Amino acid sequence: MTDLQADVLTADQIGIKQAAKILSKGGLVAFPTETVYGLGADACNSIAVARVYAAKGRPSFNPLIVHVADLECAKTYAQFNDTALKLASAFWPGPLTLVLPCAPDSPLSELVTAGLDSVAIRIPAHPIAQALLQQFDGPLAAPSANPSGRISPTQAAHVITDMHDRIEAILDGGTCKVGLESTILKVEDNQVSLLRSGGLSSEQIETFLGYSIMTPSDPKTPQSPGQLKSHYAPNSPVRLNVKTLQGAEILLGFGPECKVATLNLSPTGNLIEAAANLFSYLRKMDALSKGTIAVSPIPMSGLGVAINDRLKRAAAPRN
Ligand code: TXA
Ligand code: MG
C-alpha cells in the first residue's frame, strides 16, 4: 500500500519524545492505553486525522475519541456541566469516555467530531499514554489501532501485524490491562446515556450517580452517530455526482478538471486532502448557498468510500 515501515519505539523518555515529535509533524503513532492500543494523531491537524481514517480503512467517518492529559485541557475542547464534572472527577483518568457539547471556538479538526457539535473525550490512565500526552502537550485523536472490522489490539505485536505499513511508529507498552474499549456515556443536561458498554461497568456508574442511566435498549437513548441516516445534514439540499450545474446550484468540486467549483475539496484529486477539508467545506458551502449544494463525483477508492458515505448521508431525505 505504501512504503511506510513503522518504528517500534521503546516507551522510555527517548521513545516518548520521539513519538511526540512524529505526532507534532502530523505523523501517526500507535500507543498503549489501559483499554486497548490507540492509533494517535494530532486532533487539531485535519490531514493527520484523515490519515487515521485511511490507515484504518474505515468505510465511514465515525467520529473519534479525543485523548487529553487532564481536566483543564479537556475543558478547552468540551463543555462540562455538573454531572459531567462529577463523572470526570470520579472516573478519570480511566476507561470512561464522555460525549459532551463542543467548547465554543474549539480548535479540534472537524474530521475528529465528523462535523457533530459534540465531542467524545477521555483521560487515559495508562502511564505511557499520560507521558505521551504531556510530552505532546495537546489533544490526540485515537481510535483503536486495528483495521476497520478487525479485533482491537491489546499488545504492540497486534498493531505491528496489522498496521506496520500504515503508520510512522508504535510505542511498545506491553499488554493493555483492561483489554476492552472504554465505556462511552453521553451527558446531555443532566441525562446520562450509555452509548457503548466497555471497561467501566454501568453498575459502577449507577452506584456512583445514585440513579439509573439510559441504555441502548431504551428508545430515547441517542443512537450512535454512524447509524443515523441524515445526521450530518447541512441546511441546504445536497445533490451528488454532479457534472453539470443546474439553476442556482453552487459546486463543491473535486479534482483538477473542476474549474467552476466554489470550493474544491482537493484540486489535485488527493482523497486524504479531500477528507481533511470535507466537513469545514460543507459548512462553508452551506453558509454561501442560496439553493442546492452540488458535489462533483468522488472516486470510490481509499478514503473516497468514507467521503461518499458521508455525502450520501448529507444528501439523504431529512428526518
Ligand atoms: O478505549 C477506547 O475508547 C479506545 C482507546 C484507544 O482509547 N478508543 C476507541 O475509539 O475505542 P474508537 O474510535 O474505536 O471508538 C470511538 C467511538 C465510536 O463508536 C464513535 O461512534 C463514538 O466513539 N463517538 C465518538 N464521538 C462521538 C460523538 N460525538 N457522539 C457519539 N459517539 C461518538
Ligand atoms: Mg474500535
PDB file of C-alpha atoms and ligand atoms in Angstrom, residues 33 35-39 56 58 62-65 67 97 99 113 116 118-120 122 142-144 180-182 184 186 195-196 224-226, ligand 1:
ATOM      1  CA  THR A  33      -3.857   2.865  26.870  1.00  0.00           C
ATOM      2  CA  THR A  35      -8.148  -0.311  27.438  1.00  0.00           C
ATOM      3  CA  VAL A  36      -6.619  -1.078  24.016  1.00  0.00           C
ATOM      4  CA  TYR A  37      -3.866   0.369  21.791  1.00  0.00           C
ATOM      5  CA  GLY A  38      -4.920   3.639  20.197  1.00  0.00           C
ATOM      6  CA  LEU A  39      -3.929   4.966  16.783  1.00  0.00           C
ATOM      7  CA  LYS A  56      -7.978   2.059   9.487  1.00  0.00           C
ATOM      8  CA  ARG A  58     -12.952   2.982   7.899  1.00  0.00           C
ATOM      9  CA  ASN A  62     -17.441   7.614  12.608  1.00  0.00           C
ATOM     10  CA  PRO A  63     -16.189  10.322  14.995  1.00  0.00           C
ATOM     11  CA  LEU A  64     -13.047   9.639  17.033  1.00  0.00           C
ATOM     12  CA  ILE A  65     -12.255   9.895  20.737  1.00  0.00           C
ATOM     13  CA  HIS A  67      -7.465  11.894  24.458  1.00  0.00           C
ATOM     14  CA  THR A  97     -15.308   8.413  27.517  1.00  0.00           C
ATOM     15  CA  VAL A  99     -19.640  12.712  24.908  1.00  0.00           C
ATOM     16  CA  THR A 113     -16.056  15.040  15.520  1.00  0.00           C
ATOM     17  CA  LEU A 116     -21.047  16.924  15.031  1.00  0.00           C
ATOM     18  CA  SER A 118     -20.486  17.085  20.401  1.00  0.00           C
ATOM     19  CA  VAL A 119     -17.097  15.574  21.132  1.00  0.00           C
ATOM     20  CA  ALA A 120     -16.051  12.272  22.736  1.00  0.00           C
ATOM     21  CA  ARG A 122     -11.269  10.872  27.760  1.00  0.00           C
ATOM     22  CA  ALA A 142      -7.158   7.919  18.765  1.00  0.00           C
ATOM     23  CA  PRO A 143      -9.444   5.138  17.642  1.00  0.00           C
ATOM     24  CA  SER A 144      -8.442   1.578  18.425  1.00  0.00           C
ATOM     25  CA  LEU A 180     -11.921  -3.748  26.364  1.00  0.00           C
ATOM     26  CA  GLU A 181     -12.620  -0.315  24.934  1.00  0.00           C
ATOM     27  CA  SER A 182     -13.744   2.500  27.203  1.00  0.00           C
ATOM     28  CA  ILE A 184     -18.976   5.772  26.384  1.00  0.00           C
ATOM     29  CA  LYS A 186     -23.360  10.876  26.610  1.00  0.00           C
ATOM     30  CA  LEU A 195     -23.620   4.741  24.071  1.00  0.00           C
ATOM     31  CA  ARG A 196     -21.160   1.847  24.355  1.00  0.00           C
ATOM     32  CA  SER A 224     -24.576   6.127  17.726  1.00  0.00           C
ATOM     33  CA  PRO A 225     -23.717   8.674  15.007  1.00  0.00           C
ATOM     34  CA  GLY A 226     -22.727   6.038  12.451  1.00  0.00           C
TER      35      GLY A 226
HETATM   36  O1  TXA B   1     -10.876   2.533  24.791  1.00  0.00           O
HETATM   37  C1  TXA B   1     -11.122   3.300  23.863  1.00  0.00           C
HETATM   38  O2  TXA B   1     -12.075   4.071  23.886  1.00  0.00           O
HETATM   39  C2  TXA B   1     -10.167   3.273  22.664  1.00  0.00           C
HETATM   40  C3  TXA B   1      -8.816   3.767  23.190  1.00  0.00           C
HETATM   41  C4  TXA B   1      -7.784   3.873  22.106  1.00  0.00           C
HETATM   42  O3  TXA B   1      -8.966   4.996  23.858  1.00  0.00           O
HETATM   43  N1  TXA B   1     -10.647   4.083  21.590  1.00  0.00           N
HETATM   44  C5  TXA B   1     -11.731   3.728  20.838  1.00  0.00           C
HETATM   45  O4  TXA B   1     -12.043   4.604  19.830  1.00  0.00           O
HETATM   46  O5  TXA B   1     -12.379   2.714  21.027  1.00  0.00           O
HETATM   47  P1  TXA B   1     -12.958   4.243  18.575  1.00  0.00           P
HETATM   48  O6  TXA B   1     -12.740   5.317  17.561  1.00  0.00           O
HETATM   49  O7  TXA B   1     -12.688   2.854  18.120  1.00  0.00           O
HETATM   50  O8  TXA B   1     -14.413   4.389  19.104  1.00  0.00           O
HETATM   51  C6  TXA B   1     -14.995   5.667  19.173  1.00  0.00           C
HETATM   52  C7  TXA B   1     -16.476   5.531  19.420  1.00  0.00           C
HETATM   53  C8  TXA B   1     -17.244   5.273  18.149  1.00  0.00           C
HETATM   54  O9  TXA B   1     -18.189   4.244  18.352  1.00  0.00           O
HETATM   55  C9  TXA B   1     -17.946   6.605  17.913  1.00  0.00           C
HETATM   56  O10 TXA B   1     -19.176   6.456  17.271  1.00  0.00           O
HETATM   57  C10 TXA B   1     -18.093   7.162  19.305  1.00  0.00           C
HETATM   58  O11 TXA B   1     -16.920   6.780  19.945  1.00  0.00           O
HETATM   59  N2  TXA B   1     -18.151   8.631  19.296  1.00  0.00           N
HETATM   60  C11 TXA B   1     -17.145   9.492  19.057  1.00  0.00           C
HETATM   61  N3  TXA B   1     -17.580  10.763  19.075  1.00  0.00           N
HETATM   62  C12 TXA B   1     -18.896  10.716  19.338  1.00  0.00           C
HETATM   63  C13 TXA B   1     -19.917  11.704  19.480  1.00  0.00           C
HETATM   64  N4  TXA B   1     -19.672  12.994  19.339  1.00  0.00           N
HETATM   65  N5  TXA B   1     -21.159  11.269  19.759  1.00  0.00           N
HETATM   66  C14 TXA B   1     -21.419   9.947  19.918  1.00  0.00           C
HETATM   67  N6  TXA B   1     -20.498   8.966  19.784  1.00  0.00           N
HETATM   68  C15 TXA B   1     -19.260   9.343  19.498  1.00  0.00           C
END
